[in-house]
GROMACS .gro file of C-alpha atoms in nm:
model
   73
    1MET     CA    1  -6.623  -2.368   7.178
    2GLU     CA    2  -6.261  -2.349   7.286
    3THR     CA    3  -6.062  -2.047   7.168
    4ILE     CA    4  -5.716  -1.899   7.209
    5TYR     CA    5  -5.854  -1.699   7.502
    6ASP     CA    6  -5.897  -2.021   7.700
    7HIS     CA    7  -5.516  -2.053   7.694
    8ASN     CA    8  -5.419  -1.707   7.826
    9PRO     CA    9  -5.242  -1.574   7.517
   10THR     CA   10  -4.994  -1.294   7.562
   11LYS     CA   11  -5.046  -0.963   7.385
   12LEU     CA   12  -4.766  -1.055   7.142
   13GLU     CA   13  -4.923  -1.395   7.064
   14VAL     CA   14  -5.258  -1.230   6.992
   15GLU     CA   15  -5.086  -0.977   6.764
   16LYS     CA   16  -4.903  -1.255   6.575
   17ILE     CA   17  -5.225  -1.448   6.522
   18GLY     CA   18  -5.410  -1.138   6.405
   19TYR     CA   19  -5.571  -0.903   6.649
   20LEU     CA   20  -5.948  -0.866   6.673
   21PRO     CA   21  -6.132  -0.737   6.977
   22LYS     CA   22  -6.232  -1.039   7.187
   23GLU     CA   23  -6.605  -0.971   7.139
   24LEU     CA   24  -6.565  -0.993   6.760
   25TYR     CA   25  -6.323  -1.283   6.778
   26LEU     CA   26  -6.573  -1.496   6.968
   27LYS     CA   27  -6.818  -1.460   6.677
   28LEU     CA   28  -6.579  -1.624   6.427
   29ASP     CA   29  -6.650  -1.968   6.280
   30ALA     CA   30  -6.517  -2.289   6.435
   31ASP     CA   31  -6.256  -2.355   6.165
   32THR     CA   32  -6.099  -2.014   6.221
   33LYS     CA   33  -6.089  -2.069   6.596
   34TYR     CA   34  -5.927  -2.412   6.554
   35ARG     CA   35  -5.674  -2.269   6.306
   36ASP     CA   36  -5.590  -1.993   6.551
   37LEU     CA   37  -5.544  -2.247   6.830
   38ALA     CA   38  -5.305  -2.434   6.601
   39LEU     CA   39  -5.119  -2.108   6.536
   40LEU     CA   40  -5.101  -2.034   6.908
   41PHE     CA   41  -4.947  -2.371   6.985
   42ASN     CA   42  -4.713  -2.341   6.688
   43ILE     CA   43  -4.591  -2.009   6.831
   44ARG     CA   44  -4.542  -2.180   7.167
   45GLY     CA   45  -4.350  -2.467   7.006
   46ASP     CA   46  -4.605  -2.733   7.101
   47LYS     CA   47  -4.626  -2.929   6.774
   48LYS     CA   48  -4.845  -3.204   6.922
   49LYS     CA   49  -5.121  -2.960   7.019
   50MET     CA   50  -5.071  -2.768   6.693
   51LYS     CA   51  -5.135  -3.086   6.492
   52HIS     CA   52  -5.436  -3.173   6.707
   53TYR     CA   53  -5.609  -2.840   6.653
   54ILE     CA   54  -5.532  -2.812   6.282
   55SER     CA   55  -5.673  -3.163   6.235
   56LEU     CA   56  -6.008  -3.030   6.361
   57VAL     CA   57  -6.029  -2.775   6.077
   58ARG     CA   58  -6.281  -2.907   5.825
   59ASP     CA   59  -6.199  -2.662   5.545
   60ASP     CA   60  -5.924  -2.823   5.334
   61MET     CA   61  -5.812  -2.492   5.184
   62MET     CA   62  -5.773  -2.333   5.527
   63ARG     CA   63  -5.579  -2.634   5.657
   64ASN     CA   64  -5.350  -2.641   5.352
   65SER     CA   65  -5.294  -2.266   5.372
   66PHE     CA   66  -5.197  -2.304   5.738
   67PHE     CA   67  -4.927  -2.558   5.654
   68ARG     CA   68  -4.797  -2.349   5.363
   69THR     CA   69  -4.773  -2.050   5.596
   70ILE     CA   70  -4.588  -2.217   5.881
   71TYR     CA   71  -4.352  -2.424   5.667
   72HIS     CA   72  -4.273  -2.161   5.403
   73PRO     CA   73  -3.899  -2.086   5.405
   0.00000   0.00000   0.00000
């Protein structure tokens, strides 16, 4: 399963997403990993990749919460 760690996140990016030790992070569910990939690419300004990864999240509440978070004024 692809994670943020496959995209060489900076320390600051990891902190913005929500730091967990990598060993614990890798145990998270797929929806959380996809949401975090979407967050990573949102931070990097890559909206196309952000939309791709958030579309893979199956949990509607998580997906809706993501959009409320990034588009909240």
